[in-house]
Amino acid sequence: MTTEETIRAAVAAYGAQDLERVSALVADDVCYRINAHRETGPYHADCQSRDAFFAAVGTILEDWDVQRYALGDLIVAGDRGAAQIDIEMASRHRDFVFRGRLALFLRVTDGQLSEIVEYHDTAAAGLSRAAA
């Protein structure tokens, strides 16, 4: 698969909550970072493996039911991609739906995601725990 095809497939799989397909598209030694400060909310990550990636994603999914995760924009250059993702998530702790966008910067190596760097509004997303 090309870089673009890999990114599109991974975003579609995550949006469909097909974590088995996501796993097939993530390298064993994936570098995953959510660029956030711990004081702005519970969602941050800096890890170097598929297992650690899924542990970080699991922390998010404990609090949120992802109802929409869709590719908005995608720019690809060589093995790198920048994607804007439209998201809608319902809190599992209170009556609150978070709608927004996040930015992903990705690297694809041998048809798998080898680097994922995520930027989003962690303070807003942290609201799910504020009243839990």
N, CA and C atoms as an extended XYZ file, in Angstrom:
396
Properties=species:S:1:pos:R:3:atomname:S:1:resname:S:1:resid:I:1 pbc="F F F"
N         0.835       -1.185        0.000 N   MET     1
C         0.000        0.000        0.000 CA  MET     1
C         0.879        1.247        0.000 C   MET     1
N         0.366        2.300       -0.594 N   THR     2
C         1.066        3.575       -0.567 CA  THR     2
C         0.879        4.230        0.800 C   THR     2
N         1.610        5.296        1.019 N   THR     3
C         1.454        6.060        2.264 CA  THR     3
C         0.009        6.516        2.416 C   THR     3
N        -0.552        7.087        1.365 N   GLU     4
C        -1.928        7.575        1.432 CA  GLU     4
C        -2.917        6.444        1.701 C   GLU     4
N        -2.764        5.335        1.013 N   GLU     5
C        -3.671        4.203        1.217 CA  GLU     5
C        -3.581        3.671        2.650 C   GLU     5
N        -2.382        3.600        3.192 N   THR     6
C        -2.204        3.111        4.567 CA  THR     6
C        -2.887        4.036        5.562 C   THR     6
N        -2.684        5.335        5.402 N   ILE     7
C        -3.300        6.299        6.329 CA  ILE     7
C        -4.810        6.246        6.216 C   ILE     7
N        -5.324        6.262        4.999 N   ARG     8
C        -6.784        6.205        4.819 CA  ARG     8
C        -7.363        4.919        5.420 C   ARG     8
N        -6.686        3.808        5.221 N   ALA     9
C        -7.156        2.528        5.770 CA  ALA     9
C        -7.144        2.545        7.295 C   ALA     9
N        -6.100        3.105        7.897 N   ALA    10
C        -5.996        3.146        9.363 CA  ALA    10
C        -7.072        4.037        9.965 C   ALA    10
N        -7.299        5.200        9.365 N   VAL    11
C        -8.336        6.110        9.875 CA  VAL    11
C        -9.711        5.462        9.736 C   VAL    11
N        -9.978        4.852        8.607 N   ALA    12
C       -11.273        4.179        8.404 CA  ALA    12
C       -11.453        3.032        9.401 C   ALA    12
N       -10.406        2.260        9.628 N   ALA    13
C       -10.490        1.144       10.579 CA  ALA    13
C       -10.759        1.645       11.994 C   ALA    13
N       -10.055        2.708       12.409 N   TYR    14
C       -10.282        3.245       13.745 CA  TYR    14
C       -11.704        3.799       13.856 C   TYR    14
N       -12.154        4.488       12.804 N   GLY    15
C       -13.514        5.026       12.802 CA  GLY    15
C       -14.567        3.939       12.907 C   GLY    15
N       -14.290        2.781       12.333 N   ALA    16
C       -15.204        1.641       12.400 CA  ALA    16
C       -14.994        0.824       13.671 C   ALA    16
N       -14.048        1.248       14.505 N   GLN    17
C       -13.670        0.559       15.734 CA  GLN    17
C       -13.224       -0.879       15.449 C   GLN    17
N       -12.556       -1.036       14.307 N   ASP    18
C       -11.990       -2.317       13.905 CA  ASP    18
C       -10.538       -2.347       14.381 C   ASP    18
N       -10.348       -2.590       15.678 N   LEU    19
C        -9.014       -2.519       16.263 CA  LEU    19
C        -8.099       -3.635       15.761 C   LEU    19
N        -8.660       -4.732       15.303 N   GLU    20
C        -7.838       -5.789       14.708 CA  GLU    20
C        -7.191       -5.281       13.415 C   GLU    20
N        -7.961       -4.579       12.605 N   ARG    21
C        -7.417       -3.995       11.361 CA  ARG    21
C        -6.418       -2.893       11.681 C   ARG    21
N        -6.725       -2.065       12.677 N   VAL    22
C        -5.778       -1.025       13.096 CA  VAL    22
C        -4.461       -1.683       13.491 C   VAL    22
N        -4.526       -2.750       14.268 N   SER    23
C        -3.322       -3.439       14.721 CA  SER    23
C        -2.475       -3.918       13.544 C   SER    23
N        -3.119       -4.402       12.498 N   ALA    24
C        -2.382       -4.871       11.324 CA  ALA    24
C        -1.690       -3.733       10.588 C   ALA    24
N        -2.164       -2.512       10.792 N   LEU    25
C        -1.607       -1.349       10.097 CA  LEU    25
C        -0.610       -0.563       10.946 C   LEU    25
N        -0.366       -1.027       12.179 N   VAL    26
C         0.553       -0.351       13.093 CA  VAL    26
C         1.795       -1.222       13.268 C   VAL    26
N         2.966       -0.618       13.086 N   ALA    27
C         4.228       -1.346       13.229 CA  ALA    27
C         4.435       -1.794       14.676 C   ALA    27
N         5.156       -2.899       14.857 N   ASP    28
C         5.461       -3.400       16.203 CA  ASP    28
C         6.144       -2.339       17.060 C   ASP    28
N         7.024       -1.540       16.448 N   ASP    29
C         7.794       -0.534       17.185 CA  ASP    29
C         7.295        0.890       16.917 C   ASP    29
N         5.980        1.026       16.712 N   VAL    30
C         5.414        2.340       16.420 CA  VAL    30
C         5.777        3.353       17.507 C   VAL    30
N         6.106        4.542       17.097 N   CYS    31
C         6.321        5.664       18.005 CA  CYS    31
C         5.006        6.435       18.049 C   CYS    31
N         4.372        6.495       19.220 N   TYR    32
C         3.078        7.173       19.367 CA  TYR    32
C         3.195        8.243       20.432 C   TYR    32
N         2.836        9.461       20.041 N   ARG    33
C         2.854       10.573       20.987 CA  ARG    33
C         1.549       11.355       20.882 C   ARG    33
N         0.976       11.662       22.015 N   ILE    34
C        -0.071       12.669       22.098 CA  ILE    34
C         0.616       13.853       22.747 C   ILE    34
N         0.789       14.908       21.998 N   ASN    35
C         1.486       16.086       22.519 CA  ASN    35
C         0.543       16.867       23.418 C   ASN    35
N         0.721       16.682       24.696 N   ALA    36
C        -0.107       17.348       25.689 CA  ALA    36
C         0.661       17.402       27.007 C   ALA    36
N         0.301       18.348       27.813 N   HIS    37
C         0.875       18.455       29.153 CA  HIS    37
C        -0.043       17.733       30.121 C   HIS    37
N         0.533       16.982       31.025 N   ARG    38
C        -0.261       16.207       31.974 CA  ARG    38
C        -1.264       17.072       32.739 C   ARG    38
N        -0.918       18.322       33.012 N   GLU    39
C        -1.815       19.183       33.788 CA  GLU    39
C        -3.046       19.624       32.993 C   GLU    39
N        -3.068       19.432       31.675 N   THR    40
C        -4.225       19.866       30.890 CA  THR    40
C        -5.273       18.781       30.736 C   THR    40
N        -4.968       17.598       31.151 N   GLY    41
C        -5.944       16.527       31.030 CA  GLY    41
C        -5.269       15.179       31.097 C   GLY    41
N        -6.054       14.127       31.122 N   PRO    42
C        -5.491       12.788       31.322 CA  PRO    42
C        -4.915       12.138       30.066 C   PRO    42
N        -5.043       12.787       28.928 N   TYR    43
C        -4.681       12.120       27.682 CA  TYR    43
C        -3.361       12.644       27.135 C   TYR    43
N        -2.336       11.837       27.326 N   HIS    44
C        -1.003       12.129       26.818 CA  HIS    44
C        -0.315       10.792       26.642 C   HIS    44
N         0.664       10.763       25.744 N   ALA    45
C         1.366        9.503       25.508 CA  ALA    45
C         2.716        9.792       24.887 C   ALA    45
N         3.651        8.930       25.151 N   ASP    46
C         4.963        8.938       24.509 CA  ASP    46
C         5.482        7.515       24.612 C   ASP    46
N         5.175        6.710       23.611 N   CYS    47
C         5.508        5.288       23.698 CA  CYS    47
C         6.106        4.779       22.395 C   CYS    47
N         6.682        3.573       22.478 N   GLN    48
C         7.464        3.028       21.370 CA  GLN    48
C         7.104        1.586       21.019 C   GLN    48
N         5.856        1.198       21.140 N   SER    49
C         5.484       -0.166       20.762 CA  SER    49
C         3.986       -0.231       20.478 C   SER    49
N         3.597       -1.279       19.753 N   ARG    50
C         2.177       -1.478       19.453 CA  ARG    50
C         1.397       -1.679       20.745 C   ARG    50
N         1.927       -2.471       21.679 N   ASP    51
C         1.224       -2.715       22.943 CA  ASP    51
C         1.015       -1.418       23.720 C   ASP    51
N         2.049       -0.570       23.774 N   ALA    52
C         1.936        0.699       24.489 CA  ALA    52
C         0.955        1.632       23.776 C   ALA    52
N         0.950        1.594       22.448 N   PHE    53
C        -0.015        2.373       21.662 CA  PHE    53
C        -1.433        1.987       22.060 C   PHE    53
N        -1.709        0.678       22.089 N   PHE    54
C        -3.062        0.237       22.432 CA  PHE    54
C        -3.402        0.499       23.898 C   PHE    54
N        -2.424        0.496       24.780 N   ALA    55
C        -2.684        0.869       26.180 CA  ALA    55
C        -3.095        2.337       26.258 C   ALA    55
N        -2.412        3.198       25.515 N   ALA    56
C        -2.754        4.632       25.510 CA  ALA    56
C        -4.138        4.850       24.908 C   ALA    56
N        -4.420        4.185       23.801 N   VAL    57
C        -5.739        4.288       23.176 CA  VAL    57
C        -6.803        3.748       24.136 C   VAL    57
N        -6.487        2.680       24.847 N   GLY    58
C        -7.427        2.108       25.808 CA  GLY    58
C        -7.809        3.077       26.910 C   GLY    58
N        -6.849        3.906       27.338 N   THR    59
C        -7.136        4.927       28.353 CA  THR    59
C        -8.204        5.898       27.845 C   THR    59
N        -8.099        6.271       26.597 N   ILE    60
C        -9.090        7.174       25.993 CA  ILE    60
C       -10.442        6.472       25.884 C   ILE    60
N       -10.432        5.232       25.407 N   LEU    61
C       -11.685        4.511       25.196 CA  LEU    61
C       -12.381        4.125       26.498 C   LEU    61
N       -11.659        4.140       27.627 N   GLU    62
C       -12.313        3.935       28.925 CA  GLU    62
C       -13.272        5.075       29.234 C   GLU    62
N       -12.942        6.273       28.760 N   ASP    63
C       -13.737        7.466       29.061 CA  ASP    63
C       -14.688        7.876       27.945 C   ASP    63
N       -14.399        7.457       26.730 N   TRP    64
C       -15.129        7.964       25.566 CA  TRP    64
C       -15.630        6.855       24.672 C   TRP    64
N       -16.851        7.041       24.164 N   ASP    65
C       -17.415        6.206       23.110 CA  ASP    65
C       -17.236        7.003       21.820 C   ASP    65
N       -16.361        6.532       20.945 N   VAL    66
C       -16.082        7.242       19.695 CA  VAL    66
C       -17.246        7.012       18.739 C   VAL    66
N       -17.957        8.081       18.422 N   GLN    67
C       -19.111        7.982       17.540 CA  GLN    67
C       -18.789        8.422       16.116 C   GLN    67
N       -17.779        9.248       15.969 N   ARG    68
C       -17.341        9.685       14.637 CA  ARG    68
C       -15.846        9.918       14.687 C   ARG    68
N       -15.144        9.361       13.736 N   TYR    69
C       -13.708        9.535       13.586 CA  TYR    69
C       -13.476        9.451       12.087 C   TYR    69
N       -13.434       10.613       11.430 N   ALA    70
C       -13.435       10.632        9.974 CA  ALA    70
C       -12.367       11.574        9.441 C   ALA    70
N       -11.760       11.165        8.366 N   LEU    71
C       -10.730       11.966        7.728 CA  LEU    71
C       -11.346       13.219        7.126 C   LEU    71
N       -10.796       14.372        7.521 N   GLY    72
C       -11.222       15.642        6.943 CA  GLY    72
C       -10.298       16.015        5.796 C   GLY    72
N        -9.039       16.245        6.115 N   ASP    73
C        -8.027       16.611        5.124 CA  ASP    73
C        -6.832       15.692        5.265 C   ASP    73
N        -6.146       15.472        4.157 N   LEU    74
C        -4.938       14.658        4.174 CA  LEU    74
C        -3.936       15.235        3.181 C   LEU    74
N        -2.733       15.458        3.657 N   ILE    75
C        -1.625       15.901        2.817 CA  ILE    75
C        -0.535       14.838        2.948 C   ILE    75
N        -0.039       14.343        1.818 N   VAL    76
C         0.967       13.289        1.820 CA  VAL    76
C         2.194       13.750        1.038 C   VAL    76
N         3.358       13.490        1.600 N   ALA    77
C         4.634       13.749        0.920 CA  ALA    77
C         5.575       12.605        1.255 C   ALA    77
N         5.864       11.771        0.279 N   GLY    78
C         6.754       10.639        0.511 CA  GLY    78
C         6.171        9.677        1.526 C   GLY    78
N         6.919        9.407        2.599 N   ASP    79
C         6.464        8.473        3.636 CA  ASP    79
C         5.747        9.172        4.782 C   ASP    79
N         5.450       10.465        4.636 N   ARG    80
C         4.824       11.242        5.707 CA  ARG    80
C         3.439       11.719        5.296 C   ARG    80
N         2.588       11.890        6.289 N   GLY    81
C         1.254       12.415        6.047 CA  GLY    81
C         0.806       13.290        7.195 C   GLY    81
N        -0.011       14.283        6.861 N   ALA    82
C        -0.649       15.137        7.863 CA  ALA    82
C        -2.151       15.034        7.631 C   ALA    82
N        -2.881       14.675        8.677 N   ALA    83
C        -4.316       14.450        8.550 CA  ALA    83
C        -5.074       15.267        9.579 C   ALA    83
N        -6.195       15.811        9.151 N   GLN    84
C        -7.129       16.443       10.080 CA  GLN    84
C        -8.305       15.490       10.232 C   GLN    84
N        -8.614       15.150       11.479 N   ILE    85
C        -9.653       14.170       11.776 CA  ILE    85
C       -10.822       14.869       12.475 C   ILE    85
N       -12.020       14.653       11.951 N   ASP    86
C       -13.236       15.144       12.605 CA  ASP    86
C       -13.682       14.080       13.590 C   ASP    86
N       -13.891       14.494       14.848 N   ILE    87
C       -14.258       13.527       15.880 CA  ILE    87
C       -15.537       13.936       16.598 C   ILE    87
N       -16.244       12.937       17.047 N   GLU    88
C       -17.373       13.112       17.957 CA  GLU    88
C       -17.322       11.944       18.923 C   GLU    88
N       -17.276       12.275       20.211 N   MET    89
C       -17.158       11.245       21.237 CA  MET    89
C       -18.117       11.559       22.372 C   MET    89
N       -18.776       10.527       22.875 N   ALA    90
C       -19.681       10.683       24.012 CA  ALA    90
C       -18.969       10.210       25.273 C   ALA    90
N       -19.061       11.020       26.308 N   SER    91
C       -18.451       10.656       27.585 CA  SER    91
C       -19.139        9.421       28.160 C   SER    91
N       -18.354        8.524       28.717 N   ARG    92
C       -18.909        7.350       29.389 CA  ARG    92
C       -19.260        7.658       30.851 C   ARG    92
N       -18.934        8.897       31.312 N   HIS    93
C       -19.108        9.244       32.724 CA  HIS    93
C       -20.224       10.250       32.984 C   HIS    93
N       -20.625       10.971       31.964 N   ARG    94
C       -21.686       11.960       32.150 CA  ARG    94
C       -22.312       12.287       30.812 C   ARG    94
N       -23.366       13.062       30.830 N   ASP    95
C       -24.087       13.417       29.611 CA  ASP    95
C       -23.347       14.561       28.908 C   ASP    95
N       -22.338       14.191       28.119 N   PHE    96
C       -21.514       15.189       27.441 CA  PHE    96
C       -20.987       14.588       26.150 C   PHE    96
N       -21.130       15.328       25.062 N   VAL    97
C       -20.589       14.909       23.770 CA  VAL    97
C       -19.545       15.929       23.358 C   VAL    97
N       -18.387       15.431       23.033 N   PHE    98
C       -17.271       16.275       22.586 CA  PHE    98
C       -17.179       16.183       21.066 C   PHE    98
N       -17.221       17.334       20.420 N   ARG    99
C       -17.045       17.401       18.968 CA  ARG    99
C       -15.850       18.296       18.692 C   ARG    99
N       -15.011       17.871       17.783 N   GLY   100
C       -13.856       18.693       17.474 CA  GLY   100
C       -13.030       18.097       16.361 C   GLY   100
N       -11.813       18.583       16.306 N   ARG   101
C       -10.867       18.099       15.307 CA  ARG   101
C        -9.551       17.811       15.989 C   ARG   101
N        -8.856       16.853       15.451 N   LEU   102
C        -7.500       16.614       15.913 CA  LEU   102
C        -6.599       16.530       14.692 C   LEU   102
N        -5.329       16.746       14.933 N   ALA   103
C        -4.332       16.677       13.863 CA  ALA   103
C        -3.425       15.485       14.120 C   ALA   103
N        -3.173       14.733       13.073 N   LEU   104
C        -2.256       13.612       13.132 CA  LEU   104
C        -1.116       13.853       12.142 C   LEU   104
N         0.091       13.605       12.602 N   PHE   105
C         1.259       13.621       11.730 CA  PHE   105
C         1.809       12.205       11.758 C   PHE   105
N         1.935       11.593       10.586 N   LEU   106
C         2.192       10.168       10.496 CA  LEU   106
C         3.370        9.863        9.585 C   LEU   106
N         4.009        8.746        9.874 N   ARG   107
C         5.044        8.200        8.992 CA  ARG   107
C         4.653        6.753        8.697 C   ARG   107
N         4.819        6.357        7.437 N   VAL   108
C         4.503        5.002        7.012 CA  VAL   108
C         5.788        4.334        6.544 C   VAL   108
N         6.042        3.151        7.088 N   THR   109
C         7.207        2.355        6.707 CA  THR   109
C         6.726        0.955        6.353 C   THR   109
N         7.032        0.502        5.172 N   ASP   110
C         6.654       -0.844        4.721 CA  ASP   110
C         5.160       -1.118        4.892 C   ASP   110
N         4.323       -0.125        4.571 N   GLY   111
C         2.878       -0.307        4.614 CA  GLY   111
C         2.252       -0.283        5.988 C   GLY   111
N         3.031        0.131        7.014 N   GLN   112
C         2.483        0.225        8.374 CA  GLN   112
C         2.815        1.598        8.963 C   GLN   112
N         1.980        2.036        9.880 N   LEU   113
C         2.247        3.287       10.587 CA  LEU   113
C         3.410        3.063       11.542 C   LEU   113
N         4.483        3.806       11.337 N   SER   114
C         5.656        3.674       12.205 CA  SER   114
C         5.776        4.852       13.166 C   SER   114
N         5.047        5.931       12.884 N   GLU   115
C         5.039        7.088       13.787 CA  GLU   115
C         3.675        7.758       13.689 C   GLU   115
N         3.125        8.071       14.870 N   ILE   116
C         1.853        8.785       14.961 CA  ILE   116
C         2.033        9.860       16.026 C   ILE   116
N         1.888       11.098       15.626 N   VAL   117
C         1.960       12.213       16.569 CA  VAL   117
C         0.610       12.919       16.497 C   VAL   117
N        -0.033       13.044       17.644 N   GLU   118
C        -1.407       13.526       17.718 CA  GLU   118
C        -1.465       14.835       18.498 C   GLU   118
N        -2.222       15.769       17.970 N   TYR   119
C        -2.474       17.043       18.645 CA  TYR   119
C        -3.984       17.232       18.739 C   TYR   119
N        -4.462       17.512       19.947 N   HIS   120
C        -5.877       17.822       20.128 CA  HIS   120
C        -6.059       18.641       21.391 C   HIS   120
N        -7.273       19.082       21.616 N   ASP   121
C        -7.584       19.922       22.765 CA  ASP   121
C        -7.781       19.038       23.988 C   ASP   121
N        -6.676       18.750       24.672 N   THR   122
C        -6.741       17.828       25.804 CA  THR   122
C        -7.501       18.416       26.987 C   THR   122
N        -7.515       19.729       27.117 N   ALA   123
C        -8.257       20.339       28.223 CA  ALA   123
C        -9.750       20.105       28.035 C   ALA   123
N       -10.261       20.287       26.814 N   ALA   124
C       -11.673       20.048       26.551 CA  ALA   124
C       -12.009       18.577       26.713 C   ALA   124
N       -11.168       17.713       26.188 N   ALA   125
C       -11.419       16.277       26.304 CA  ALA   125
C       -11.395       15.837       27.769 C   ALA   125
N       -10.599       16.489       28.606 N   GLY   126
C       -10.497       16.166       30.023 CA  GLY   126
C       -11.769       16.450       30.788 C   GLY   126
N       -12.700       17.162       30.185 N   LEU   127
C       -13.964       17.464       30.852 CA  LEU   127
C       -14.749       16.215       31.237 C   LEU   127
N       -14.492       15.099       30.566 N   SER   128
C       -15.251       13.893       30.871 CA  SER   128
C       -14.977       13.421       32.282 C   SER   128
N       -13.797       13.700       32.805 N   ARG   129
C       -13.460       13.276       34.163 CA  ARG   129
C       -13.787       14.338       35.206 C   ARG   129
N       -13.996       15.566       34.764 N   ALA   130
C       -14.205       16.671       35.697 CA  ALA   130
C       -15.411       16.458       36.591 C   ALA   130
N       -16.454       15.877       36.052 N   ALA   131
C       -17.657       15.685       36.849 CA  ALA   131
C       -17.953       14.216       37.131 C   ALA   131
N       -16.987       13.374       36.848 N   ALA   132
C       -17.214       11.938       37.028 CA  ALA   132
C       -17.247       11.573       38.496 C   ALA   132
